[in-house]
Amino acid sequence: NAGVMQNPRHLVRRRGQEARLRCSPMKGHSHVYWYRQLPEEGLKFMVYLQKENIIDESGMPKERFSAEFPKEGPSILRIQQVVRGDSAAYFCASSPGQQGRMNTEAFFGQGTRLTVV
Amino acid sequence: GEDVEQSLFLSVREGDSSVINCTYTDSSSTYLYWYKQEPGAGLQLLTYIFSNMDMKQDQRLTVLLNKKDKHLSLRIADTQTGDSAIYFCAESETGANNLFFGTGTRLTVIP
Protein backbone atom coordinates (compact mmCIF):
# COMPACT_ATOMS: atom_id res chain seq x y z
CA ASN A 1 0.00 0.00 0.00
CA ALA A 2 1.73 3.13 -1.22
CA GLY A 3 1.87 6.07 1.12
CA VAL A 4 0.85 9.63 0.38
CA MET A 5 2.45 10.57 -2.93
CA GLN A 6 3.37 14.11 -3.77
CA ASN A 7 4.85 15.44 -6.96
CA PRO A 8 6.99 17.02 -7.94
CA ARG A 9 9.47 16.67 -5.09
CA HIS A 10 11.19 19.88 -6.09
CA LEU A 11 9.74 22.74 -8.10
CA VAL A 12 11.46 25.93 -9.22
CA ARG A 13 9.38 28.81 -10.51
CA ARG A 14 10.16 32.37 -11.52
CA ARG A 15 8.28 35.19 -9.86
CA GLY A 16 4.90 35.63 -11.49
CA GLN A 17 4.58 32.05 -12.73
CA GLU A 18 2.08 29.48 -11.50
CA ALA A 19 2.92 26.52 -9.30
CA ARG A 20 0.80 23.36 -9.25
CA LEU A 21 1.45 20.82 -6.54
CA ARG A 22 -0.14 17.38 -6.64
CA CYS A 23 -1.03 14.97 -3.89
CA SER A 24 -2.40 11.45 -4.17
CA PRO A 25 -3.69 10.26 -0.79
CA MET A 26 -3.16 6.81 0.56
CA LYS A 27 -5.44 4.18 -0.88
CA GLY A 28 -8.81 4.27 0.84
CA HIS A 29 -8.30 7.76 2.26
CA SER A 30 -10.87 10.37 1.37
CA HIS A 31 -9.60 13.31 3.43
CA VAL A 32 -6.66 15.46 2.37
CA TYR A 33 -4.85 18.23 4.19
CA TRP A 34 -2.25 20.70 2.96
CA TYR A 35 0.39 22.24 5.21
CA ARG A 36 3.18 24.73 4.52
CA GLN A 37 6.56 24.69 6.22
CA LEU A 38 8.61 27.85 5.96
CA PRO A 39 12.36 27.53 6.56
CA GLU A 40 13.22 26.82 10.19
CA GLU A 41 9.55 26.77 11.19
CA GLY A 42 6.92 24.21 12.02
CA LEU A 43 4.13 23.23 9.68
CA LYS A 44 1.15 25.54 9.32
CA PHE A 45 -2.26 24.24 8.33
CA MET A 46 -3.61 25.58 5.06
CA VAL A 47 -6.67 23.65 3.93
CA TYR A 48 -8.70 20.50 4.55
CA LEU A 49 -10.55 18.85 1.68
CA GLN A 50 -12.76 15.88 1.03
CA LYS A 51 -13.69 14.69 -2.41
CA GLU A 52 -15.17 17.66 -4.31
CA ASN A 53 -15.52 19.68 -1.10
CA ILE A 54 -13.43 22.21 0.80
CA ILE A 55 -14.10 21.60 4.48
CA ASP A 56 -11.80 24.15 6.11
CA GLU A 57 -9.66 26.72 4.31
CA SER A 58 -8.97 28.93 7.30
CA GLY A 59 -5.20 28.67 6.77
CA MET A 60 -5.17 29.58 3.09
CA PRO A 61 -3.95 33.01 2.03
CA LYS A 62 -6.89 34.96 0.64
CA GLU A 63 -5.31 35.62 -2.73
CA ARG A 64 -3.40 33.55 -5.30
CA PHE A 65 -3.84 30.22 -3.49
CA SER A 66 -6.48 27.64 -4.29
CA ALA A 67 -6.95 23.93 -3.67
CA GLU A 68 -9.16 21.22 -5.06
CA PHE A 69 -9.73 17.52 -4.60
CA PRO A 70 -11.75 16.30 -7.57
CA LYS A 71 -13.82 13.16 -7.71
CA GLU A 72 -11.13 11.55 -9.83
CA GLY A 73 -7.44 12.25 -9.60
CA PRO A 74 -5.10 13.86 -7.13
CA SER A 75 -5.60 16.89 -4.95
CA ILE A 76 -4.05 20.02 -6.43
CA LEU A 77 -2.67 23.04 -4.59
CA ARG A 78 -2.36 25.92 -7.02
CA ILE A 79 -0.37 29.09 -6.42
CA GLN A 80 -0.78 31.82 -8.99
CA GLN A 81 1.74 34.60 -9.61
CA VAL A 82 4.26 33.19 -7.17
CA VAL A 83 6.44 35.49 -5.09
CA ARG A 84 9.69 34.82 -3.22
CA GLY A 85 7.80 34.49 0.05
CA ASP A 86 5.97 31.45 -1.32
CA SER A 87 9.23 29.48 -1.21
CA ALA A 88 8.59 26.70 1.28
CA ALA A 89 7.98 23.00 1.64
CA TYR A 90 4.36 22.07 1.03
CA PHE A 91 3.18 18.89 2.68
CA CYS A 92 0.06 16.93 1.98
CA ALA A 93 -1.46 14.52 4.48
CA SER A 94 -4.39 12.14 4.27
CA SER A 95 -6.63 10.25 6.62
CA PRO A 96 -9.40 7.68 6.18
CA GLY A 97 -12.00 10.15 7.30
CA GLN A 98 -13.99 7.66 9.31
CA GLN A 99 -15.34 8.41 12.75
CA GLY A 100 -13.45 7.12 15.71
CA ARG A 101 -9.84 6.19 16.16
CA MET A 102 -8.82 6.03 12.52
CA ASN A 103 -9.50 9.69 11.93
CA THR A 104 -6.97 10.71 14.56
CA GLU A 105 -4.02 9.80 12.37
CA ALA A 106 -2.83 11.88 9.44
CA PHE A 107 -0.18 10.37 7.20
CA PHE A 108 2.14 12.80 5.48
CA GLY A 109 3.78 12.76 2.09
CA GLN A 110 7.41 13.67 1.48
CA GLY A 111 6.53 17.19 0.49
CA THR A 112 7.13 19.45 -2.48
CA ARG A 113 9.89 21.96 -2.04
CA LEU A 114 9.00 25.10 -3.96
CA THR A 115 11.70 27.60 -4.75
CA VAL A 116 10.77 30.92 -6.30
CA VAL A 117 13.62 32.67 -8.07
CA GLY B 1 -4.76 31.42 18.85
CA GLU B 2 -3.08 28.16 19.65
CA ASP B 3 0.61 28.21 20.43
CA VAL B 4 2.90 25.18 20.61
CA GLU B 5 6.48 25.70 21.80
CA GLN B 6 9.54 23.51 21.76
CA SER B 7 13.21 24.08 22.39
CA LEU B 8 15.12 24.17 19.12
CA PHE B 9 18.07 21.88 19.79
CA LEU B 10 18.99 18.83 21.84
CA SER B 11 22.20 16.81 21.79
CA VAL B 12 22.64 13.45 23.49
CA ARG B 13 25.21 10.68 23.43
CA GLU B 14 24.38 7.39 21.79
CA GLY B 15 22.87 5.02 24.31
CA ASP B 16 21.58 7.77 26.60
CA SER B 17 17.93 8.73 26.94
CA SER B 18 16.57 11.79 25.14
CA VAL B 19 13.74 13.89 26.49
CA ILE B 20 12.07 16.35 24.14
CA ASN B 21 9.67 18.80 25.72
CA CYS B 22 6.67 20.69 24.38
CA THR B 23 4.23 23.18 25.88
CA TYR B 24 0.93 24.26 24.40
CA THR B 25 -1.69 26.83 25.24
CA ASP B 26 -4.97 25.41 23.92
CA SER B 27 -7.06 24.08 26.79
CA SER B 28 -9.29 22.28 24.30
CA SER B 29 -6.51 20.11 22.91
CA THR B 30 -7.80 16.59 22.63
CA TYR B 31 -5.04 14.90 20.67
CA LEU B 32 -1.31 15.44 21.08
CA TYR B 33 1.14 14.04 18.58
CA TRP B 34 4.83 13.49 18.04
CA TYR B 35 6.16 13.45 14.49
CA LYS B 36 9.69 12.77 13.26
CA GLN B 37 11.18 14.47 10.21
CA GLU B 38 14.44 13.24 8.75
CA PRO B 39 16.43 15.49 6.39
CA GLY B 40 14.62 16.07 3.11
CA ALA B 41 11.77 13.78 4.09
CA GLY B 42 8.17 14.07 5.12
CA LEU B 43 6.77 13.67 8.60
CA GLN B 44 6.49 10.27 10.17
CA LEU B 45 3.88 9.85 12.88
CA LEU B 46 5.64 8.36 15.89
CA THR B 47 2.88 8.28 18.45
CA TYR B 48 -0.03 10.23 19.83
CA ILE B 49 -1.89 10.51 23.10
CA PHE B 50 -5.41 11.49 24.05
CA SER B 51 -5.76 14.30 26.55
CA ASN B 52 -7.42 11.99 29.08
CA MET B 53 -4.23 9.91 29.32
CA ASP B 54 -1.14 10.65 31.41
CA MET B 55 1.31 8.32 29.75
CA LYS B 56 1.73 6.14 26.72
CA GLN B 57 4.60 3.75 26.06
CA ASP B 58 5.53 2.22 22.73
CA GLN B 59 8.81 0.28 22.66
CA ARG B 60 11.60 2.85 23.17
CA LEU B 61 9.18 5.79 23.20
CA THR B 62 7.41 7.12 26.27
CA VAL B 63 5.01 10.04 26.07
CA LEU B 64 4.11 11.92 29.24
CA LEU B 65 1.29 14.44 29.43
CA ASN B 66 0.74 16.93 32.22
CA LYS B 67 -2.59 18.41 31.24
CA LYS B 68 -2.66 20.86 34.14
CA ASP B 69 0.62 22.44 33.03
CA LYS B 70 -0.09 21.82 29.32
CA HIS B 71 3.26 20.05 29.02
CA LEU B 72 4.02 17.11 26.77
CA SER B 73 7.27 15.19 26.60
CA LEU B 74 8.75 12.45 24.45
CA ARG B 75 11.37 10.20 25.95
CA ILE B 76 13.49 8.05 23.66
CA ALA B 77 15.32 5.31 25.52
CA ASP B 78 18.72 4.03 24.33
CA THR B 79 19.00 6.77 21.71
CA GLN B 80 20.63 5.67 18.45
CA THR B 81 22.28 7.67 15.67
CA GLY B 82 19.29 6.85 13.49
CA ASP B 83 17.14 8.85 15.88
CA SER B 84 18.85 12.08 14.75
CA ALA B 85 16.06 14.13 13.20
CA ILE B 86 13.68 16.99 13.91
CA TYR B 87 10.86 16.08 16.27
CA PHE B 88 7.61 18.00 16.05
CA CYS B 89 4.98 18.22 18.71
CA ALA B 90 1.44 18.91 17.43
CA GLU B 91 -1.96 19.31 19.00
CA SER B 92 -5.50 19.25 17.74
CA GLU B 93 -8.99 19.59 19.11
CA THR B 94 -10.60 17.46 16.45
CA GLY B 95 -8.09 14.88 15.35
CA ALA B 96 -6.37 14.55 12.01
CA ASN B 97 -7.56 17.84 10.58
CA ASN B 98 -6.06 21.19 11.56
CA LEU B 99 -3.00 20.14 13.52
CA PHE B 100 -1.03 22.92 15.22
CA PHE B 101 2.67 22.21 15.13
CA GLY B 102 5.56 23.42 17.22
CA THR B 103 8.72 24.67 15.54
CA GLY B 104 10.46 21.35 16.04
CA THR B 105 13.40 20.15 18.14
CA ARG B 106 16.50 19.11 16.26
CA LEU B 107 17.92 16.05 18.01
CA THR B 108 21.58 15.28 17.37
CA VAL B 109 22.91 11.96 18.60
CA ILE B 110 26.64 11.92 19.20
CA PRO B 111 28.32 8.54 18.57
mmCIF file of N, CA and C in Angstrom, chain B residues 16 36 57-62 74-80 82-83:
data_model
loop_
_atom_site.group_PDB
_atom_site.id
_atom_site.type_symbol
_atom_site.label_atom_id
_atom_site.label_comp_id
_atom_site.label_asym_id
_atom_site.label_seq_id
_atom_site.Cartn_x
_atom_site.Cartn_y
_atom_site.Cartn_z
ATOM 1 N N ASP B 16 22.278 7.036 25.544
ATOM 2 C CA ASP B 16 21.582 7.766 26.599
ATOM 3 C C ASP B 16 20.099 7.906 26.240
ATOM 4 N N LYS B 36 8.251 12.759 13.514
ATOM 5 C CA LYS B 36 9.692 12.774 13.263
ATOM 6 C C LYS B 36 9.926 13.153 11.813
ATOM 7 N N GLN B 57 3.277 4.317 26.359
ATOM 8 C CA GLN B 57 4.597 3.747 26.057
ATOM 9 C C GLN B 57 4.494 2.876 24.822
ATOM 10 N N ASP B 58 5.491 3.007 23.962
ATOM 11 C CA ASP B 58 5.528 2.220 22.731
ATOM 12 C C ASP B 58 6.978 1.917 22.437
ATOM 13 N N GLN B 59 7.425 0.730 22.834
ATOM 14 C CA GLN B 59 8.808 0.283 22.663
ATOM 15 C C GLN B 59 9.752 1.288 23.314
ATOM 16 N N ARG B 60 10.630 1.935 22.543
ATOM 17 C CA ARG B 60 11.598 2.854 23.167
ATOM 18 C C ARG B 60 11.019 4.228 23.458
ATOM 19 N N LEU B 61 9.797 4.459 23.055
ATOM 20 C CA LEU B 61 9.180 5.787 23.197
ATOM 21 C C LEU B 61 8.229 5.819 24.381
ATOM 22 N N THR B 62 8.352 6.885 25.185
ATOM 23 C CA THR B 62 7.407 7.119 26.268
ATOM 24 C C THR B 62 6.917 8.559 26.156
ATOM 25 N N LEU B 74 8.451 13.699 25.156
ATOM 26 C CA LEU B 74 8.748 12.448 24.453
ATOM 27 C C LEU B 74 10.101 11.971 24.938
ATOM 28 N N ARG B 75 10.123 10.795 25.513
ATOM 29 C CA ARG B 75 11.372 10.202 25.954
ATOM 30 C C ARG B 75 11.745 9.075 25.015
ATOM 31 N N ILE B 76 12.979 9.113 24.512
ATOM 32 C CA ILE B 76 13.494 8.053 23.665
ATOM 33 C C ILE B 76 14.573 7.337 24.460
ATOM 34 N N ALA B 77 14.344 6.086 24.773
ATOM 35 C CA ALA B 77 15.321 5.306 25.520
ATOM 36 C C ALA B 77 16.401 4.774 24.575
ATOM 37 N N ASP B 78 17.631 4.629 25.110
ATOM 38 C CA ASP B 78 18.717 4.035 24.328
ATOM 39 C C ASP B 78 18.815 4.700 22.955
ATOM 40 N N THR B 79 19.012 6.001 22.955
ATOM 41 C CA THR B 79 19.002 6.769 21.709
ATOM 42 C C THR B 79 20.084 6.296 20.752
ATOM 43 N N GLN B 80 19.719 6.138 19.495
ATOM 44 C CA GLN B 80 20.632 5.670 18.454
ATOM 45 C C GLN B 80 20.898 6.787 17.453
ATOM 46 N N GLY B 82 20.427 6.773 14.410
ATOM 47 C CA GLY B 82 19.294 6.855 13.488
ATOM 48 C C GLY B 82 18.128 7.662 14.029
ATOM 49 N N ASP B 83 18.191 8.009 15.300
ATOM 50 C CA ASP B 83 17.141 8.854 15.884
ATOM 51 C C ASP B 83 17.393 10.335 15.617
#
